[in-house]
Short mmCIF file of C-alpha atoms in Angstrom, two decimals:
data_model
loop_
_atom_site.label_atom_id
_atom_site.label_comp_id
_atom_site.label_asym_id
_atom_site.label_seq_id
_atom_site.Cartn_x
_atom_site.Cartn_y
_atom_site.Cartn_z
CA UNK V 864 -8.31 -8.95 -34.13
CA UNK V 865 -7.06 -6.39 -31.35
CA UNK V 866 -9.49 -5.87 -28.20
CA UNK V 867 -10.33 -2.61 -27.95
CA UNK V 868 -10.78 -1.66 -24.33
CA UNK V 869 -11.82 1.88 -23.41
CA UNK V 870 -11.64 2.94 -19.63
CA UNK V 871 -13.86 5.46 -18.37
CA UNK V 872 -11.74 8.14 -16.37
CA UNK V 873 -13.24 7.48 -13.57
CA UNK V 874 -11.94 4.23 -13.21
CA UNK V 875 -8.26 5.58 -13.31
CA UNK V 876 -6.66 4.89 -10.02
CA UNK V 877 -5.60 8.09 -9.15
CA UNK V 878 -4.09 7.76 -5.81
CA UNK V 879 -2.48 4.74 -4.55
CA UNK V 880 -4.61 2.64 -2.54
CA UNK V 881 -2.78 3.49 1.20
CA UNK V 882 -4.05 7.09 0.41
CA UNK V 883 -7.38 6.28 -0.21
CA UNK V 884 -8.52 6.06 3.98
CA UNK V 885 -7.33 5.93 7.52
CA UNK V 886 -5.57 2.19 8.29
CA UNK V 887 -5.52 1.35 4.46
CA UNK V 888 -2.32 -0.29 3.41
CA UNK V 889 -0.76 -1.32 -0.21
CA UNK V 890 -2.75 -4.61 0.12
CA UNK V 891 -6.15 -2.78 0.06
CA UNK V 892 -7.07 -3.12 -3.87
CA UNK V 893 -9.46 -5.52 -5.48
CA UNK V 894 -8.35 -9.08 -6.94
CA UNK V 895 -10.02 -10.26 -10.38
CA UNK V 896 -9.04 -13.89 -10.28
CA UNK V 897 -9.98 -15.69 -13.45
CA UNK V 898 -9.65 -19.57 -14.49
CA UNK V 899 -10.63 -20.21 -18.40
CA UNK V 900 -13.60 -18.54 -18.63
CA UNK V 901 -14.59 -18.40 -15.06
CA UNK V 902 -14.18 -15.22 -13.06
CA UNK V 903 -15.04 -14.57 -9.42
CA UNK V 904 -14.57 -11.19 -7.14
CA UNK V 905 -12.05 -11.46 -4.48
CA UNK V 906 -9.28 -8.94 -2.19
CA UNK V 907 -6.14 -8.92 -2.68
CA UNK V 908 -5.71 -10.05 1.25
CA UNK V 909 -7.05 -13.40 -0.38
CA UNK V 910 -4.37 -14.50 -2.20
CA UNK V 911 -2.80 -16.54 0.52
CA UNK V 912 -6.04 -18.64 0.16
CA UNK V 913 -6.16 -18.55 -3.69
CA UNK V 914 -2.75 -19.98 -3.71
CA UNK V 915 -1.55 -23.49 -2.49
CA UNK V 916 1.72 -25.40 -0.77
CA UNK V 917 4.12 -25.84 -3.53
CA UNK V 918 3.16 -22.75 -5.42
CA UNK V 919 6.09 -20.57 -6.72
CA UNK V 920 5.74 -17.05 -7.46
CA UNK V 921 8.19 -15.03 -9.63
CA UNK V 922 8.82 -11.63 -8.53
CA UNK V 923 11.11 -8.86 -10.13
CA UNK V 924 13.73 -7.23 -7.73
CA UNK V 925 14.45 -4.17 -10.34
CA UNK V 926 13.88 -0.87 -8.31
CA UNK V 927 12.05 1.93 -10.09
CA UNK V 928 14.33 4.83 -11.19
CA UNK V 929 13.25 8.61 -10.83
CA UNK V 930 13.99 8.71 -14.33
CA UNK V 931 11.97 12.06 -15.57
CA UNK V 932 14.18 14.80 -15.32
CA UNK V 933 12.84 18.84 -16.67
CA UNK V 934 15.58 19.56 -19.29
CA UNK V 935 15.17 22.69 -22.14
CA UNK V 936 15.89 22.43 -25.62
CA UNK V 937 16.28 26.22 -26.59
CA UNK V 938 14.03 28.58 -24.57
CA UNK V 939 11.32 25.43 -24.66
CA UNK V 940 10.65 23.39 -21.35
CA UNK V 941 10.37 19.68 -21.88
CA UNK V 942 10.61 16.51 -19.52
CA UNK V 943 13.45 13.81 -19.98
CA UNK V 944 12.41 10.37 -19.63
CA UNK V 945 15.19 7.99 -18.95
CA UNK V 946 14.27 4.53 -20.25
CA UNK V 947 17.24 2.09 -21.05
CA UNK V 948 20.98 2.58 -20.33
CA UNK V 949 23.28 0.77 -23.08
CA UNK V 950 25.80 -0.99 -23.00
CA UNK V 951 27.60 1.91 -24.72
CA UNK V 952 27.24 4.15 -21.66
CA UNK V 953 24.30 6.12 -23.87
CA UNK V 954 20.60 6.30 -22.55
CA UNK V 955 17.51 5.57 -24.22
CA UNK V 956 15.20 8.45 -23.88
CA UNK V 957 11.84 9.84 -24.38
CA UNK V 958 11.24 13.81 -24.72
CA UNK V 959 7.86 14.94 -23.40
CA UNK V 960 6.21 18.41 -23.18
CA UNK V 961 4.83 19.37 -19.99
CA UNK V 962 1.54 20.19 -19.37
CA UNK V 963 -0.83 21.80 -16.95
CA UNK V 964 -1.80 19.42 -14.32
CA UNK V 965 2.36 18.82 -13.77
CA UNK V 966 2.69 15.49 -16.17
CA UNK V 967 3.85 15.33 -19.66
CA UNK V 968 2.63 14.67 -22.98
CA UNK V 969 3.88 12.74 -26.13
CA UNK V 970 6.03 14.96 -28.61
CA UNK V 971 7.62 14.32 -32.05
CA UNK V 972 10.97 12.96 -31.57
CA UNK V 973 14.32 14.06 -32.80
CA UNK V 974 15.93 14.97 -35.01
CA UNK V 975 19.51 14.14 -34.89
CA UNK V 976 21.88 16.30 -33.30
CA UNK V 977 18.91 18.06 -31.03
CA UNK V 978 20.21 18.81 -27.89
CA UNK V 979 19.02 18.87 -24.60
CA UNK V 980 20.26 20.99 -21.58
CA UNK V 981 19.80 19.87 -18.29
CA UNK V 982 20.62 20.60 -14.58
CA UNK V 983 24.17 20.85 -13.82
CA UNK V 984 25.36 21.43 -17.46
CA UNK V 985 24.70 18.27 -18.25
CA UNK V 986 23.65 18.15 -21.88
CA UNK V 987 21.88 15.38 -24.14
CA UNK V 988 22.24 15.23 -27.84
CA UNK V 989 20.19 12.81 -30.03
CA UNK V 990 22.01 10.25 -31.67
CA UNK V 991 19.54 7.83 -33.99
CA UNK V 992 15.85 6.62 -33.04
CA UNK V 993 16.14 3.14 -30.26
CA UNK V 994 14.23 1.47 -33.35
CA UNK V 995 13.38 1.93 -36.92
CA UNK V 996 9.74 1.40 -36.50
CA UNK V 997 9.37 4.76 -34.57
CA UNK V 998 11.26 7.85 -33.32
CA UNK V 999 9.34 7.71 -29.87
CA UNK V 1000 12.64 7.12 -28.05
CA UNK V 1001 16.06 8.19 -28.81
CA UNK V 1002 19.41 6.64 -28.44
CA UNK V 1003 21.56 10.05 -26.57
CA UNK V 1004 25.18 10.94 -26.23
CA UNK V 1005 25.79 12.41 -22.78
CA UNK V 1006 27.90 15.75 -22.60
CA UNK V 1007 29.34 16.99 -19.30
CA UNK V 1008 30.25 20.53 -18.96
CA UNK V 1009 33.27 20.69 -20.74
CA UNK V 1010 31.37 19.06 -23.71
CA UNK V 1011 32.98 16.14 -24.01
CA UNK V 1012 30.65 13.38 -25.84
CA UNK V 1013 32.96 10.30 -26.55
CA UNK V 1014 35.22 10.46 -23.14
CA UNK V 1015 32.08 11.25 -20.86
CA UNK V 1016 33.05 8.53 -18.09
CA UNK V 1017 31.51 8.99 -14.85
CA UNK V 1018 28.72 11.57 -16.63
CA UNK V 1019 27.66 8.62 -18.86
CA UNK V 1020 27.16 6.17 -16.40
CA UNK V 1021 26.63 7.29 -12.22
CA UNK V 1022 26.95 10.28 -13.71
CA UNK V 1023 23.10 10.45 -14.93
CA UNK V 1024 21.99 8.31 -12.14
CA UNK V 1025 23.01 10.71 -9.73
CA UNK V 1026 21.52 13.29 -12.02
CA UNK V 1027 18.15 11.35 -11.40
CA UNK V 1028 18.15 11.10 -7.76
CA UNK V 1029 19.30 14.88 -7.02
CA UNK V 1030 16.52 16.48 -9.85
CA UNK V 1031 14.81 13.62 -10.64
CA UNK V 1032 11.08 12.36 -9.92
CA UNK V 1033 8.95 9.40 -10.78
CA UNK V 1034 7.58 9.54 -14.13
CA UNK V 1035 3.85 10.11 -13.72
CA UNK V 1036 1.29 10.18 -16.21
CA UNK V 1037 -1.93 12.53 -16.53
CA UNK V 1038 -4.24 10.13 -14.99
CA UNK V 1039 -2.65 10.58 -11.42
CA UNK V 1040 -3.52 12.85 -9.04
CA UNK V 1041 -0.37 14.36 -7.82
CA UNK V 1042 3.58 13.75 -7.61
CA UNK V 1043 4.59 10.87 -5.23
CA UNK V 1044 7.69 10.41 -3.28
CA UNK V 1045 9.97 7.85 -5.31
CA UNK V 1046 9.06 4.99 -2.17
CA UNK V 1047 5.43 5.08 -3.91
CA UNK V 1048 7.01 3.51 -6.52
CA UNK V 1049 8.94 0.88 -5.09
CA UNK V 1050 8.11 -2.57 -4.39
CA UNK V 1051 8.40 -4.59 -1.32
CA UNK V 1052 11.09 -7.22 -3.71
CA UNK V 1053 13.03 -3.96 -4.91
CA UNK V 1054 16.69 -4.37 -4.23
CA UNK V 1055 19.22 -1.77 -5.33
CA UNK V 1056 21.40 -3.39 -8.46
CA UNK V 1057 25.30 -3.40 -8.37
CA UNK V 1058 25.66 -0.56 -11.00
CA UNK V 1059 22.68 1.76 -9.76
CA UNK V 1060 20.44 0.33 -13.10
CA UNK V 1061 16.60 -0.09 -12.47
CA UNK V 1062 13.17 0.27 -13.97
CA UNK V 1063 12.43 3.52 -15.56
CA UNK V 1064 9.09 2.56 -14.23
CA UNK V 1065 7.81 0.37 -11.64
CA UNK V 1066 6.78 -2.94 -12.18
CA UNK V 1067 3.91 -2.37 -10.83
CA UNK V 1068 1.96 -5.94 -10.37
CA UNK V 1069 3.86 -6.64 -6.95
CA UNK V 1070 2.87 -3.11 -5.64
CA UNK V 1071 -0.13 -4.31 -3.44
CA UNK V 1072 2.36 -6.95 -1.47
CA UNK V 1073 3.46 -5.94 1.88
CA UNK V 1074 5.78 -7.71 4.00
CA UNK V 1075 2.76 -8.93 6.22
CA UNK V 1076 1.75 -10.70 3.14
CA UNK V 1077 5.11 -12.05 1.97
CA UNK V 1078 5.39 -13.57 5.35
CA UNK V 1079 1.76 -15.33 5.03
CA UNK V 1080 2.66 -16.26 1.52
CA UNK V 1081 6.25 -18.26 2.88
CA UNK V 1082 4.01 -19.52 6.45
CA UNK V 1083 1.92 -21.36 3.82
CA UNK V 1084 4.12 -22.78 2.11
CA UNK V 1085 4.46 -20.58 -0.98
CA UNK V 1086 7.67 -19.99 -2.51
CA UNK V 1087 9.37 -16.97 -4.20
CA UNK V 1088 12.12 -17.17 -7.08
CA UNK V 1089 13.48 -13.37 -7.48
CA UNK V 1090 14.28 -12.09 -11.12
CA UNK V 1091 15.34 -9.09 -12.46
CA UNK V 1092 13.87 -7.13 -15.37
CA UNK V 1093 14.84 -3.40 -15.63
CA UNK V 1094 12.11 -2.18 -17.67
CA UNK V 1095 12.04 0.66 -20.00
CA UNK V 1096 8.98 3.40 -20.49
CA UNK V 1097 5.67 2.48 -20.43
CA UNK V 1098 3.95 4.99 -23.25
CA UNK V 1099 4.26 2.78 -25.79
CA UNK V 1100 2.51 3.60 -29.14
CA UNK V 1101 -0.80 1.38 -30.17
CA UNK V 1102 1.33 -1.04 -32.09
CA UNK V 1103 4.60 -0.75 -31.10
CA UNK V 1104 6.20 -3.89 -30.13
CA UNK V 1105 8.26 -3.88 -26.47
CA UNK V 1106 12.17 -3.04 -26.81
CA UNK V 1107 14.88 -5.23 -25.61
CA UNK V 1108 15.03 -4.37 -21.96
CA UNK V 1109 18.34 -5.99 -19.32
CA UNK V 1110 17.36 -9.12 -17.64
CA UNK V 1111 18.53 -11.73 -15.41
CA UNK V 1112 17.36 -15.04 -13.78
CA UNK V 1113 20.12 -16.56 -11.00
CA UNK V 1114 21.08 -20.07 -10.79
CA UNK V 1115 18.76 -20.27 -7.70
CA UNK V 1116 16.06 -19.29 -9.07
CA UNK V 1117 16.24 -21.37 -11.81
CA UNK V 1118 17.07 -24.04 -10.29
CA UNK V 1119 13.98 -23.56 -8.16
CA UNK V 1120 11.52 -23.15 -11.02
CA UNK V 1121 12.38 -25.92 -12.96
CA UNK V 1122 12.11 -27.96 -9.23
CA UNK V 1123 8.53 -26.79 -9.08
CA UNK V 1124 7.52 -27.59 -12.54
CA UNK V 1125 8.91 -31.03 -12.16
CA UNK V 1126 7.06 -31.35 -8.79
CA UNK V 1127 3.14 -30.26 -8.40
CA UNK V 1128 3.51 -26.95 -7.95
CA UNK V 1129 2.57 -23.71 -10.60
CA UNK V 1130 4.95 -21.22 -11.69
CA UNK V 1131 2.99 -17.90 -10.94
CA UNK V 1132 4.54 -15.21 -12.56
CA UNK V 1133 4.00 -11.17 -10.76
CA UNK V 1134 3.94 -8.83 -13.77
CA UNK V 1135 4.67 -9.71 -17.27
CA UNK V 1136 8.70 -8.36 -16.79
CA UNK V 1137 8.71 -11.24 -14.92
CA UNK V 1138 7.08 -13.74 -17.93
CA UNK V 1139 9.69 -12.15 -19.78
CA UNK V 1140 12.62 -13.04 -18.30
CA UNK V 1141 11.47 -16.56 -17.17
CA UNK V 1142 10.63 -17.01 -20.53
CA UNK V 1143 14.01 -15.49 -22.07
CA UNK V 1144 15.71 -18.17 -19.90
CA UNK V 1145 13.83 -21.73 -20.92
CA UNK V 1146 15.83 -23.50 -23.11
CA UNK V 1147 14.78 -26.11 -25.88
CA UNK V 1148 13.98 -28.64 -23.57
CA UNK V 1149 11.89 -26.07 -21.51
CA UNK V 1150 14.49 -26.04 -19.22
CA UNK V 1151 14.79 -22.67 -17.38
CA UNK V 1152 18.70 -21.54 -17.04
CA UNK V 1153 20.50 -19.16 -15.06
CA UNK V 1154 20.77 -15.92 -18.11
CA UNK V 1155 21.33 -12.55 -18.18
CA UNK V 1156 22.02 -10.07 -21.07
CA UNK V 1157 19.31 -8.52 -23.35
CA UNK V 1158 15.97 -9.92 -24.16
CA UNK V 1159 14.02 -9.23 -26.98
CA UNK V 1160 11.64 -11.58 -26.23
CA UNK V 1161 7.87 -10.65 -27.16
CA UNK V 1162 5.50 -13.17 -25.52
CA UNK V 1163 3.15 -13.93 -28.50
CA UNK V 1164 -0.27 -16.74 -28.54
CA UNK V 1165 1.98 -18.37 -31.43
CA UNK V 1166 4.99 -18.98 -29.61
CA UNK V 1167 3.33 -19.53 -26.18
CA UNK V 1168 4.71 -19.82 -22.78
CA UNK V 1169 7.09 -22.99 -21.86
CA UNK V 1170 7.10 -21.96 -18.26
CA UNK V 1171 4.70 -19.57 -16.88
CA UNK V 1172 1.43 -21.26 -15.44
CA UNK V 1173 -0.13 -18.45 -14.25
CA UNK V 1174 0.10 -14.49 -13.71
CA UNK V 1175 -0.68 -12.07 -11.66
CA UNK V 1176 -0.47 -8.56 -13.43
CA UNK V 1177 -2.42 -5.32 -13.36
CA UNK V 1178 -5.06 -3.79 -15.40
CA UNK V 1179 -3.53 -1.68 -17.73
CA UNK V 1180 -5.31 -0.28 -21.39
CA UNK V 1181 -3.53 -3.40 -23.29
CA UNK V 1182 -1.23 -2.24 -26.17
CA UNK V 1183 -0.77 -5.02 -28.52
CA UNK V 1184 2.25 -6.95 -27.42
CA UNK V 1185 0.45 -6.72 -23.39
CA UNK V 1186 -2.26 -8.11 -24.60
CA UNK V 1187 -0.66 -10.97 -26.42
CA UNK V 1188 1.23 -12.01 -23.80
CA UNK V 1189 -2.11 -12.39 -21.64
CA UNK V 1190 -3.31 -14.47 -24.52
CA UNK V 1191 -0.07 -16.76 -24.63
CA UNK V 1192 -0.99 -17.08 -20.65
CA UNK V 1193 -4.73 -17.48 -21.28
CA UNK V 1194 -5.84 -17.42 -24.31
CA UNK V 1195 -8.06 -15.13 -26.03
CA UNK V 1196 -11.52 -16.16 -24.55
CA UNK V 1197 -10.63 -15.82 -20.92
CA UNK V 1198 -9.00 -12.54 -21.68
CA UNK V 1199 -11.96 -11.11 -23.44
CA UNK V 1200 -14.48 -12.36 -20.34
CA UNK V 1201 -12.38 -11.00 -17.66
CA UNK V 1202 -12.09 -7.49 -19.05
CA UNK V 1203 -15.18 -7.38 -19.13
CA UNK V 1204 -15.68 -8.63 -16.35
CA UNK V 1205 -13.19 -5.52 -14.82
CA UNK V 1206 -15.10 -3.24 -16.83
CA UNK V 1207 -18.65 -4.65 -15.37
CA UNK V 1208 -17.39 -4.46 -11.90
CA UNK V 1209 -15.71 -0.81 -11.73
CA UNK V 1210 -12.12 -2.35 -11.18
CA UNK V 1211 -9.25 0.26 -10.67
CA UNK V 1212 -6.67 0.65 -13.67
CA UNK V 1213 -2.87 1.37 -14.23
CA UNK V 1214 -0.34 1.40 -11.69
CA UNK V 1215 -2.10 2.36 -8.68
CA UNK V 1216 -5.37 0.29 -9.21
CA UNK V 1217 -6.64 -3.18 -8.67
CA UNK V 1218 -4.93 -6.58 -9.78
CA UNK V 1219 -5.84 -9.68 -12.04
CA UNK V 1220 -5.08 -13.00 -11.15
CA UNK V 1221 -4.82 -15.84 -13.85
CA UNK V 1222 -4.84 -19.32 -12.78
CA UNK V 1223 -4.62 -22.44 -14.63
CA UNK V 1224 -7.94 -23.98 -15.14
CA UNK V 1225 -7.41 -27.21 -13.10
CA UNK V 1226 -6.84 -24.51 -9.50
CA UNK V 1227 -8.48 -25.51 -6.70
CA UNK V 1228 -11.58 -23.51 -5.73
CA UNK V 1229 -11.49 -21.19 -2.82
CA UNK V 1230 -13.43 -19.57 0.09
CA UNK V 1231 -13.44 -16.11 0.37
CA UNK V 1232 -11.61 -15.10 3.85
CA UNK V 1233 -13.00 -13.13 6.34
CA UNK V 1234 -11.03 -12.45 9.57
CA UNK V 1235 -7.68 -11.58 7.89
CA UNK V 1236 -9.09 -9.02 5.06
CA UNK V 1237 -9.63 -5.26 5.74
#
């Protein structure tokens, strides 16, 4: 049975919490930290104090793409969403109409052979739907000028990711307030990667850190293992399961997680791209390896998690396969109370709004803190 969670707009975080008043910073949201069934009220400037010596937390270093891009298809205006980049050199893509508060909304997609102008001459054409379950996003030959589909080279490759960051923006959705600058969007772990990939959208559970708190976090004796998950669009249909996104866990981060789990510590994931790629890399023996490739991984109650102990990830309206990977964390119960819970207390939702932590029942209890929080 599928919770059915219904936010009131005015819970939508519209602005991102630094905007919100004078001497704010990222760290200023709320922190729903939940144990089994138990939930209590905290800051995010807590979390040094929810957490303990020995703890590791698993961040994702993929930076956030300005991936929408306004493109025409005839005389008609509508918004390219860049989601996945194949290994083919083609691009996974969403096509959006804009609307009139400067965000998009969802349009039917295809068919075949549509084609898509955009700046510089560059021009899309729709190959096949990205899955067979819905024609949401689109698999799309890029066409320079000259019209050249198979030999596109540069064009298919830097070529569209330097066609993001001279017309690109963030991809925004109606909820929000207003366009940001693409450093809204970025995380204090992001890290350019080696071919100019990232996240068509930002994974968005390490947004409140801030290097003040990183530094508080490592002074206490919490540890960090850096992944990378370059994750796709985020407008998912109700039951549409998650597409195989690029991953990649390094040899010292493995090595480090599966050092914690044999020791005392928890593995604490930030975000679920992060559960999935941790995840993606455990073998048999729940052994976590150094991987990389494609994951198509989806994080279910049945199949459970062999590394993660706990998560920290944001509240989001949970599509099916979100919500089953809180389960797999959780389980169903705990999930249940502490939406509610959110719901109760007037939390903050999507990217810009307040955060959930989800410990393993046997955590130590905590003060709350008082000089160090805003």
């Amino acid at each position: 049975m599928t919770l059915v969670v219904r936010v009131p707009e005015e819970l939508s975080a519209r602005i991102p919490a630094e905007q919100r008043g004078p001497g704010l910073d990222r760290d200023a949201v709320r922190l729903l930290v939940s144990r089994g069934s138990e939930v209590s009220h905290h800051t995010f400037c807590e979390l040094p104090l929810l957490l303990r010596a020995g703890d590791l937390l698993v961040v994702n270093t993929s930076e956030t793409l300005a991936a929408a891009v306004d493109g025409w298809i005839g005389h008609a205006r509508v918004v390219a969403h860049f989601s996945t980049r194949g290994d083919d050199g083609r691009w996974a893509v969403e096509l959006r109409d804009p609307d009139e508060r400067g965000t998009t909304r969802a349009r039917a997609g295809g068919p075949a052979g549509t084609e898509v102008r955009l700046p510089g001459g560059v021009r899309l054409v729709l190959e096949e739907p990205l899955s067979s379950g819905s024609e949401r996003l689109w698999w799309a030959r890029v066409a320079g000028p000259q019209g050249d589909l198979e030999g596109g080279g540069d064009i298919q490759g830097a070529g569209i990711l330097g066609l993001m960051r001279e017309h690109g923006r963030p991809i925004r959705y109606s909820y929000t307030e207003r366009d940001q600058p693409l450093s809204v969007y970025q995380t204090v772990f992001a890290l350019p990667s080696a071919d100019g990939t990232g996240s068509a959208e930002m994974p968005s559970a390490a947004r409140p850190f801030t290097v003040r708190m990183v530094t508080e976090l490592v002074s206490r004796g919490v540890q960090f293992a850096p992944i990378t998950l370059h994750t796709g669009v985020a407008s998912a249909e109700a039951h549409e399961p998650p597409y195989p996104e690029r991953f990649a866990v390094p040899e010292a981060s493995a090595r480090l997680i599966n050092a914690v789990k044999a020791g005392d510590g928890r593995v604490i994931a930030v975000g679920t791209t992060a559960v999935r790629a941790v995840e993606s890399a455990v073998d048999a023996n729940g052994v976590v390896r150094a991987r990389e490739g494609w994951t198509d991984l989806v994080v279910t109650p049945e199949r459970g998690v062999r590394v993660v102990d706990g998560l920290l990830t944001g509240l989001h309206e949970p599509e099916a396969s979100h919500l089953l990977m809180l389960e797999a964390v959780a389980g169903r119960a705990a999930i249940d109370r502490s939406y509610d819970e959110a719901l109760r207390g007037l939390y903050l939702w999507h990217e810009f709004g307040d955060v959930h932590l989800i410990l393993p029942t046997e955590g130590p209890h905590t003060e709350h803190c008082s000089s160090n929080c805003r």
